Coordinates of C-alpha atoms and ligand atoms in Angstrom, one line a residue:
X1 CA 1.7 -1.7 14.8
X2 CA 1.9 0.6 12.4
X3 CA -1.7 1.9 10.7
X4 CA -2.7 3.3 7.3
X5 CA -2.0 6.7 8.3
X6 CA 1.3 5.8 9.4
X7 CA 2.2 3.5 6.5
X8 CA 0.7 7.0 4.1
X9 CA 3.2 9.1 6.2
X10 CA 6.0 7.3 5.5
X11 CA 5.5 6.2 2.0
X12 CA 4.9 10.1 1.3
X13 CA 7.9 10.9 3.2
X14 CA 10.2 8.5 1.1
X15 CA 8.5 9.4 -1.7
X16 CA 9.8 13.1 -1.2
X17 CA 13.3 11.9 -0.5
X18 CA 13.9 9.3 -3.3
X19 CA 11.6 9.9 -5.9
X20 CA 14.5 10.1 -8.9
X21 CA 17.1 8.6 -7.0
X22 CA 18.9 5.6 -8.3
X23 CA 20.1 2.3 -6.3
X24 CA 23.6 2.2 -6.6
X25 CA 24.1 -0.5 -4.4
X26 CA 22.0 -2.8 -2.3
X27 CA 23.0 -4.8 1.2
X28 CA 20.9 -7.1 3.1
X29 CA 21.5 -8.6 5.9
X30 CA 21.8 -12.7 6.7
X31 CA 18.2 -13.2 8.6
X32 CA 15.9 -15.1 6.5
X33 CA 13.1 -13.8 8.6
X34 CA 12.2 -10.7 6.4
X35 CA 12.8 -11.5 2.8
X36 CA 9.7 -13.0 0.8
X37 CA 12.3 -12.6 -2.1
X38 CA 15.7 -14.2 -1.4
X39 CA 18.0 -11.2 -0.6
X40 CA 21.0 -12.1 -3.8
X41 CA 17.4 -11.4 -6.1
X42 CA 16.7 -8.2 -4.6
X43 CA 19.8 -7.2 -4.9
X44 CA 20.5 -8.0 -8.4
X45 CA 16.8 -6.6 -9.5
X46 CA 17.7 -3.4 -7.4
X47 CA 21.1 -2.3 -8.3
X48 CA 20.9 0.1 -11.0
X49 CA 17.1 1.3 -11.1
X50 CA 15.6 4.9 -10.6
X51 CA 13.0 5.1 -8.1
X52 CA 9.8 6.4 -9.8
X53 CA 8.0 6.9 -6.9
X54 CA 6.5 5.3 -3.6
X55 CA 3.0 4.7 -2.5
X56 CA 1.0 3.0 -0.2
X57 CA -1.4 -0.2 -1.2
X58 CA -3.1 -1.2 2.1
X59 CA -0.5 -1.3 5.0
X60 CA 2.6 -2.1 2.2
X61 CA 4.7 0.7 0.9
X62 CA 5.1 0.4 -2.6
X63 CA 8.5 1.9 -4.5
X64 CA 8.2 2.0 -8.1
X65 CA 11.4 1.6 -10.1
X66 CA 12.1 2.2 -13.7
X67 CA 13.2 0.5 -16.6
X68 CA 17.0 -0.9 -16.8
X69 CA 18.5 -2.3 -19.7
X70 CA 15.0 -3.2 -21.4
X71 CA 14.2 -6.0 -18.5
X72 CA 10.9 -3.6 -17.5
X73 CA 9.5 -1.8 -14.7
X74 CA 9.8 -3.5 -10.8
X75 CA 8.3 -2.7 -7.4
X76 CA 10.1 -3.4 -4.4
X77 CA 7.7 -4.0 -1.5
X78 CA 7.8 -2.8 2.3
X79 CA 5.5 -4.3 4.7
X80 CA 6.3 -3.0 8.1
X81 CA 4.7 -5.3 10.2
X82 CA 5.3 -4.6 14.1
X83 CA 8.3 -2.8 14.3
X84 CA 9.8 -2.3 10.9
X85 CA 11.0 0.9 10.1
X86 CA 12.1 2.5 6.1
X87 CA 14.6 5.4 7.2
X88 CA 16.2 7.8 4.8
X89 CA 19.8 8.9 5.5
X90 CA 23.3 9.8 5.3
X91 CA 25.8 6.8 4.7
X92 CA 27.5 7.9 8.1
X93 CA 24.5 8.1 9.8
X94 CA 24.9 5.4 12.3
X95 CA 23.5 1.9 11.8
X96 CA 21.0 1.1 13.9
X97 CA 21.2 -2.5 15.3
X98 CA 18.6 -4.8 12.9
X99 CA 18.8 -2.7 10.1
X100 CA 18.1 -6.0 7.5
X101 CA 18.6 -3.5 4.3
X102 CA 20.7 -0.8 2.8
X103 CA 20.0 1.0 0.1
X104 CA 22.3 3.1 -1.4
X105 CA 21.4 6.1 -3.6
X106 CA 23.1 8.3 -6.2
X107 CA 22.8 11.1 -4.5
X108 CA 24.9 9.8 -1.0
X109 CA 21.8 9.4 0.8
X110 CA 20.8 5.6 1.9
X111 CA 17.2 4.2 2.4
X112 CA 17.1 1.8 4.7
X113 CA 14.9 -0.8 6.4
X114 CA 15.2 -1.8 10.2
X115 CA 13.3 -3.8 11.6
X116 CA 13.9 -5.2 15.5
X117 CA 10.7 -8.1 15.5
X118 CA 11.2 -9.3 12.2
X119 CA 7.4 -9.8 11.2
X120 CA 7.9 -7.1 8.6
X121 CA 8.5 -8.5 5.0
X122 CA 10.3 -7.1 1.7
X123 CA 9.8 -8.4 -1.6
X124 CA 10.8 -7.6 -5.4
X125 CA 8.6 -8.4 -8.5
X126 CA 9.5 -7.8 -12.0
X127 CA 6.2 -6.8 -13.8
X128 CA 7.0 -7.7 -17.1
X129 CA 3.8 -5.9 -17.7
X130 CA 1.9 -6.7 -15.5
X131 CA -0.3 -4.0 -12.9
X132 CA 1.8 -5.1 -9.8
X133 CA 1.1 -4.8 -6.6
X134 CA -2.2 -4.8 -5.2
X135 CA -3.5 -5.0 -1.7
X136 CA -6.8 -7.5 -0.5
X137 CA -9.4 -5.0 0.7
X138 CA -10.7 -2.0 -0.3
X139 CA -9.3 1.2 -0.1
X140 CA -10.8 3.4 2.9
X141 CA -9.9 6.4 1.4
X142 CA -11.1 6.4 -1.7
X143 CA -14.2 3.4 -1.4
X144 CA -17.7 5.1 -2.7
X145 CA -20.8 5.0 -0.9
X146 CA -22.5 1.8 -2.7
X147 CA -19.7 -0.2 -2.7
X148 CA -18.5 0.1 0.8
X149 CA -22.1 -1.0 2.0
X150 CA -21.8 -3.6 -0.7
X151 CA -18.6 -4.7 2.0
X152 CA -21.1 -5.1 5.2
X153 CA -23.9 -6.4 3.4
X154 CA -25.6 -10.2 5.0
X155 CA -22.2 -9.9 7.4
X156 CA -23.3 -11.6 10.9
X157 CA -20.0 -10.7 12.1
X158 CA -19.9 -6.9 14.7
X159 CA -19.3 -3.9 12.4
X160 CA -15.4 -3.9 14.4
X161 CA -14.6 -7.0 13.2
X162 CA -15.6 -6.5 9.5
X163 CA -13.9 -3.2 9.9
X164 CA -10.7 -4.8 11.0
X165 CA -10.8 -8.0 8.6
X166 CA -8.1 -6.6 6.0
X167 CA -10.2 -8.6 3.0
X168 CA -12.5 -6.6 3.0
X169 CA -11.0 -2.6 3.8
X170 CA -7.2 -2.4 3.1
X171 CA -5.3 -1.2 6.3
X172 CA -7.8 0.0 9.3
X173 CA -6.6 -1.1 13.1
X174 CA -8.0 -1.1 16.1
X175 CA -7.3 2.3 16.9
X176 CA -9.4 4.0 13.8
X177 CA -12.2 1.5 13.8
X178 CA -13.0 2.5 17.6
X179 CA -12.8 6.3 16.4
X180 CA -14.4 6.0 13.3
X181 CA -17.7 4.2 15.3
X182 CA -17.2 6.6 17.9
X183 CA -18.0 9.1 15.4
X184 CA -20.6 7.8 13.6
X185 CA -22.6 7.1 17.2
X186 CA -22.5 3.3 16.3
X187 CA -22.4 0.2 18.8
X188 CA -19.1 -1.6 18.1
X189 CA -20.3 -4.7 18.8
X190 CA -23.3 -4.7 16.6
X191 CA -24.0 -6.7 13.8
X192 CA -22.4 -5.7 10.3
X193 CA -25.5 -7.0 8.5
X194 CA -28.1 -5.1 10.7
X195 CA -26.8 -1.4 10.1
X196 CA -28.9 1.0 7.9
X197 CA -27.6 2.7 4.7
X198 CA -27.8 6.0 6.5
X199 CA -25.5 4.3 9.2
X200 CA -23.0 3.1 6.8
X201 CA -23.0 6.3 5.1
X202 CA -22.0 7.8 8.4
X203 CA -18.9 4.9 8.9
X204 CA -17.8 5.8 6.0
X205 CA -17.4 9.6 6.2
X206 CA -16.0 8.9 9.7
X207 CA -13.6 6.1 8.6
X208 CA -12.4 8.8 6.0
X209 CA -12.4 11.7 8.4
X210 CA -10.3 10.0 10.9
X211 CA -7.7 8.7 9.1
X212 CA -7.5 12.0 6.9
X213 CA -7.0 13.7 9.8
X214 CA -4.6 11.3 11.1
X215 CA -2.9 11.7 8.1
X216 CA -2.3 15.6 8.6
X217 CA -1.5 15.2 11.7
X218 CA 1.5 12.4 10.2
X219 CA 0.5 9.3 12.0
X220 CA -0.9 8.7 15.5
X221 CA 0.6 5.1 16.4
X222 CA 1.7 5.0 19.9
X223 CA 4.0 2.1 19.3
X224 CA 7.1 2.9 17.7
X225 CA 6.8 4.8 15.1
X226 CA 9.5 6.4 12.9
X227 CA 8.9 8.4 9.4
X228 CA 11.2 8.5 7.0
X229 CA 14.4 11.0 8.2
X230 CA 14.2 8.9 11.5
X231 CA 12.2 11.2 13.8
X232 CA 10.9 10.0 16.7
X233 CA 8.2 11.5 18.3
X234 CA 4.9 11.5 16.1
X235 CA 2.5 13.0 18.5
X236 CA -0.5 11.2 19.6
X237 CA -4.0 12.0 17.8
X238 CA -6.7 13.2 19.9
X239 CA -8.6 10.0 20.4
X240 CA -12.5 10.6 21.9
X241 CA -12.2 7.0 22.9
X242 CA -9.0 5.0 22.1
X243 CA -7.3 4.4 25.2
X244 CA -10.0 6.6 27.6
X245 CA -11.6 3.9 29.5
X246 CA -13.6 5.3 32.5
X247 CA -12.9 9.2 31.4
X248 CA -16.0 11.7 30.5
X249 CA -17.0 11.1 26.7
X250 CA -16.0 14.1 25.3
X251 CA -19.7 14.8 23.9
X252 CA -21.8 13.7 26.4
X253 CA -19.4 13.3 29.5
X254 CA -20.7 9.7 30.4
X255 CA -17.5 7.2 31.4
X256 CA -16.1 5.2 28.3
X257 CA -16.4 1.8 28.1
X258 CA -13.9 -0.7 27.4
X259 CA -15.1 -4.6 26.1
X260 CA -13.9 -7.5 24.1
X261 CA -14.9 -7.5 20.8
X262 CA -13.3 -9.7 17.8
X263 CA -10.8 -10.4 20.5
X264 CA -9.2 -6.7 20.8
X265 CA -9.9 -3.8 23.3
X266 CA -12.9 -2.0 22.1
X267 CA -13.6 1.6 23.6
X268 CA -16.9 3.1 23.4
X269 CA -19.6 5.7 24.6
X270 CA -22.9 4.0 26.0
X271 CA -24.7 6.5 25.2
X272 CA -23.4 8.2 22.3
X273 CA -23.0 4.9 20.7
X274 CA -26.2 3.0 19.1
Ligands
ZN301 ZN1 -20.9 10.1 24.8

């Protein structure tokens, strides 16, 4: 699945490519599956708008599109869920099979949406004014010291799950909350509630270094993983202990652990970890 460095990746990558562009046409394809917005609405709200630009909100990508004919600004909304995928090509680039959306642009390049598992989900919203878009939680990247305690505060839940409950921080997985607490020599499995300001502080410089880094580095997922001109082949972000059950902890060379917690594989030093 992809995570928040992925989903920045590929919203800057589209951004790049389309920001500017205008919809010419749009095609979407008969499974009900990935439309929260019934496909003939899409459609008719896309054809015809420039794209302004595309974020990220959480794990959604975002594209912005202009004014047409006085009916306002829209957003058309990418979630990727497991396996989707938001390409940028040529129109005789071939068609991969469970592309579910087509996109053609003024300038002869296509963005489009493919998505083999169907749990990813596009939407269109008219804002008539409104802000648009917003995701639940908190945004790791930006979150200030005070407020991102504020999140953990009274929690008798472990610090991974809070970290991975999307209501309250906007887009961390499994795979950065085990390197984040890696980093900031915390016990995965402790309680939210019972962690000290100074430990907190720590999360959340880690939090940001790690998925900052992952950024840079343009994603780490080791499921699929695509950006937006269709390149395969991300490579993989060091992890210290994602995935490196029973090898030397790269500080202290004890064997990595691997436990339940919140349900999901959690990786961790015993020693380094508090
Ligand atoms: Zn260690």
């Amino acid at each position: 699945m992809p995570e928040l460095p992925e989903v920045e990746t590929i919203a800057r990558g589209v951004h790049e490519r389309v920001r500017g562009d205008r919809i010419v046409q749009a095609w979407f394809s008969g499974f009900p599956q990935p439309f929260k917005t019934p496909p003939e609405k899409q459609a008719a709200g896309l054809e015809g708008r420039v794209v302004l630009g595309v974020h990220r909100e959480g794990k959604h990508i975002v594209v912005e599109l202009g004014n047409r004919q006085q009916v306002g600004e829209a957003q058309w909304i990418v979630h990727l869920g497991m396996t989707g995928q938001l390409l940028v090509t040529t129109p005789d680039g071939p068609v991969a099979a469970h592309t579910h959306a087509r996109l053609s642009l003024a300038s002869g390049r296509e963005l489009r949406f493919v998505d083999p598992r169907r749990f990813g989900r596009l939407e269109f919203r008219e804002l008539h004014g409104s802000e648009g878009f917003g995701a639940p939680g908190a945004e790791p990247l930006t979150i200030v010291a005070d407020e991102f305690a504020a999140l953990f505060r009274h929690r008798k839940l472990s610090i991974k799950a809070a970290l991975l409950n999307q209501t309250l921080l906007a887009g961390v997985g499994n795979i950065y909350a085990d390197e984040s607490l890696f980093r900031a020599g915390i016990r995965p499995g402790k309680r939210a509630g019972r962690l000290t300001r100074a430990e907190l502080e720590r999360l959340r410089l880690s939090l940001g270094e790690v998925l900052r880094h992952a950024i840079r580095l343009g994603g780490s997922s080791v499921s699929d993983y695509v950006d937006a001109d269709g390149v395969r082949g991300f490579f993989q972000l060091e992890h210290c202990v994602y995935q490196r059950t029973g090898l030397p902890c790269l500080r202290c060379e004890a064997p990595i652990r691997r436990i339940l917690v919140a349900g999901r594989g959690t990786h961790y030093c015993p020693e380094c970890q508090r």
